[in-house]
Amino acid sequence: MATEASRTYPSELPVLALRQTVVFPLTLQPLAINRPMSVDTVNRALTGDRLVFLTLQSNDSDDPEPADLRAVGTIGAIRQMAKMPAGGIHILVEGLTRAKSDVVTKSGTALRGVVSPLPDATARTLEIDAYVRRLQELIDRALSLSTGLSQELRGLVAGIDDPLRLTYLLSSLLDMKADEKQQILEQNDLTAKLQAVATALNREIALLEMKTKIESAAQQEMTDAQRQYYLRQQLKAIQDELGEGEKTEIQELRARLTAAKLPEEVMKVADREADRLERMTPASPEYQMIRTYIDWVLDVPWSRTTDDRLDPPAARRVLDEDHFDLDKVKERIIEYLAVQKLKRRQAGATQIKGPILCFVGPPGVGKTSLGQSIARSMNRKFVRISLGGLRDEAEIRGHRRTYIGAIPGRIVQALRQAGAMNPVFMLDEIDKVSAGFQGDPAAALLEVLDPGQNHAFRDHYLEINVDLSRVLFIATANQLGTIHPALLDRMEILSLPGYSEEEKLNIARRYLVPRQLEEHGLTADMIVLEDSTIRRIISGYTREAGVRSLERQIGAVARKIAARVATAISEDPAEAAGAERPVEAAPAANPTHSVVTAGSLPDYLGPPRFHREVPFRVSRPGVATGVAWTETGGDVLFVEARLLPSGHNNLILTGQLGSVMQESARAAVSHIRAQAAELGFSPEFLDKYDLHIHVPAGAIPKDGPSAGVTMATAIVSAVRNQRVREDVAMTGEITLSGLVLPVGGIREKALAARRYGIKEFILPARNEPDLAELPREVRDDIKFVPVETLEDALKVALPS
């Protein structure tokens, strides 16, 4: 008390108006703050010394005025604060001392007051000691009558020797009206405070005694409702003995458990939970949780599988019907089915584990639809979960049953959806998984995608081993760089590169056009898309590795035709009514038949969006054409170099180049300066000029070593003032000694070069084996020139 009495407080404090609540000094009081003005007051206090003046308002107004507040209150310190999900905040306030507000002002919704402390008298007298002992006796009496009061209160009261602290503690705990509590707070005489608390305790004891008397009387008599309940229970027991009663919920549940033919381990767990459920009353909160758990156990297809179609030729026909090309993926599935077929012929052979495949490729090449086709070819169920943006490990493993609303993870949910334990399970966009504060989903997938562990996958909700060894897992990704290395090591990578123009034409003819005609209510005789038209859409209206944008453009043409056909039908009432045309009428052009040519394509799709821009871009010296790999396939990259007369020997790099690309540029400059004499110019060219290297499309970050040869060619072109051949593109990493090292993504880069009309493609000599994977039409259209040094590349790109 001496500490609080000697403490000084600011003369002006934020005022927190309380409704039906009084905060006493020397106590801790939790408060729920919901009014905007009160929330603002708390926030202002938290930004300062956390002190606030708490006072009772005389009405229940949401926007009290200074005249509505009681003058005497408590200076308190906010010790804790928590924001609530539904809005508002909860705070824990410690009352420090009584205080009186001299002046309270209101600015907007904010209340501030000039306050002065009112310390309580602390002198001990014989009368005060007698009151303290009386209060302790009354507390013992109240505790003996009520089971609702905490037994810890007895020890707490007995341990308080300070009369003032005891008074305020009991005042905050007793069920009194706010005005009565306010009177105790405003009372200056400690004896009067003790008398008021003793009176309130006596009233509480009287209420408890009356309640005990009423409960005793009620137990002596059985009400009509209770009697009827007991009679119904007895009648139900008699009917069950005679076999005439209805099946109870527990009986139906046990019948389902018996019919499900669960594995022994699962049945043991399910029986244990059913026994717990039988001993519970349906009104128990845990009853529904256990019931939901048993339903989930019954819904998982523990012993159910589908019969695989172990016919490799038939499976290949199904795969060919749905997808063009993709021979490597199809061969891998056929190999799996062939091994399955041979294993089943061996007596006592074990079940072959499902492979863990990962389809990697740009968007639109058919990764997801290929998974559906694989399931159809194998006669298996297909389920898919999207992992894009997944941040919570519980999404994979499930939530523990201790949490309200807990459910199994997506793996178990997908098995229930499939209804079999051997589905084709697609994990879409596995490269988009990221770690959050709830855990790393990639770490949970390590167990799922490990053939040595997934036979005993443990879901946190079920807490039963789930056998995933028969599942054929297929993951999809656009790139491998963002996948966890340990997760990547568990998967068999199958690359699905982009399509050439001829492959896109075949896909459009076989799949895209028929599908779009069906979706838009057209038939094959209503629209004719010539091959030249489809080629024009591919080259002039799309620029992608896949066919998703191509299908959208074909759909746009189909919508235009559909609108024309529907208009023609509505304008011919005779045809709409089914009437026959006169025989003598001259045959008219069929308005429901349209031939879309390459020349008429702008009428449907507007002007072409993409043009052959390579000749324009390399029309000046210092510009070279490179090719790059991206998540969406290959693309052409232009590198520009320019000499600036200044003589400061500066190298300027722009275009959002990454650190690796910048190092490649510096290595290229160093090699060119070292070999300047052999290249036909003075090695002191940087003494007279600054060199500026720029890669356009500056809004897009760029990195990687494969543009080294391109940057070196652009520099030599600028120094010689000689144009680079417009029909040449190149790729390759350059070393300080001028060697050209191999790079990745040759197929995607070659397809991009062909789309841009490139005729010669310079690539590292060690990448020459990769040319075998290119489509024949690409190898026929482009001359590939393997090089080992920069000088070899310059002979092709900058002929003398």
mmCIF file of N, CA and C in Angstrom, residues 572 581 585-592:
data_model
loop_
_atom_site.group_PDB
_atom_site.id
_atom_site.type_symbol
_atom_site.label_atom_id
_atom_site.label_comp_id
_atom_site.label_asym_id
_atom_site.label_seq_id
_atom_site.Cartn_x
_atom_site.Cartn_y
_atom_site.Cartn_z
ATOM 1 N N ASP A 572 -35.802 -17.713 -89.803
ATOM 2 C CA ASP A 572 -36.520 -18.566 -90.758
ATOM 3 C C ASP A 572 -37.663 -19.244 -90.036
ATOM 4 N N ARG A 581 -40.138 -26.415 -97.697
ATOM 5 C CA ARG A 581 -39.981 -25.332 -98.657
ATOM 6 C C ARG A 581 -40.681 -25.733 -99.961
ATOM 7 N N ALA A 585 -38.834 -23.364 -105.352
ATOM 8 C CA ALA A 585 -37.951 -22.326 -104.814
ATOM 9 C C ALA A 585 -36.498 -22.613 -105.192
ATOM 10 N N ALA A 586 -35.783 -21.586 -105.521
ATOM 11 C CA ALA A 586 -34.381 -21.741 -105.911
ATOM 12 C C ALA A 586 -33.544 -22.049 -104.676
ATOM 13 N N PRO A 587 -32.568 -22.937 -104.784
ATOM 14 C CA PRO A 587 -31.719 -23.261 -103.628
ATOM 15 C C PRO A 587 -30.898 -22.055 -103.191
ATOM 16 N N ALA A 588 -30.925 -21.789 -101.905
ATOM 17 C CA ALA A 588 -30.185 -20.652 -101.342
ATOM 18 C C ALA A 588 -28.962 -21.153 -100.610
ATOM 19 N N ALA A 589 -28.038 -20.227 -100.376
ATOM 20 C CA ALA A 589 -26.836 -20.580 -99.614
ATOM 21 C C ALA A 589 -27.217 -20.985 -98.195
ATOM 22 N N ASN A 590 -26.570 -22.001 -97.713
ATOM 23 C CA ASN A 590 -26.891 -22.520 -96.379
ATOM 24 C C ASN A 590 -26.298 -21.590 -95.322
ATOM 25 N N PRO A 591 -27.137 -20.860 -94.577
ATOM 26 C CA PRO A 591 -26.584 -19.929 -93.578
ATOM 27 C C PRO A 591 -26.028 -20.638 -92.362
ATOM 28 N N THR A 592 -26.302 -21.948 -92.246
ATOM 29 C CA THR A 592 -25.805 -22.680 -91.085
ATOM 30 C C THR A 592 -24.502 -23.406 -91.381
#
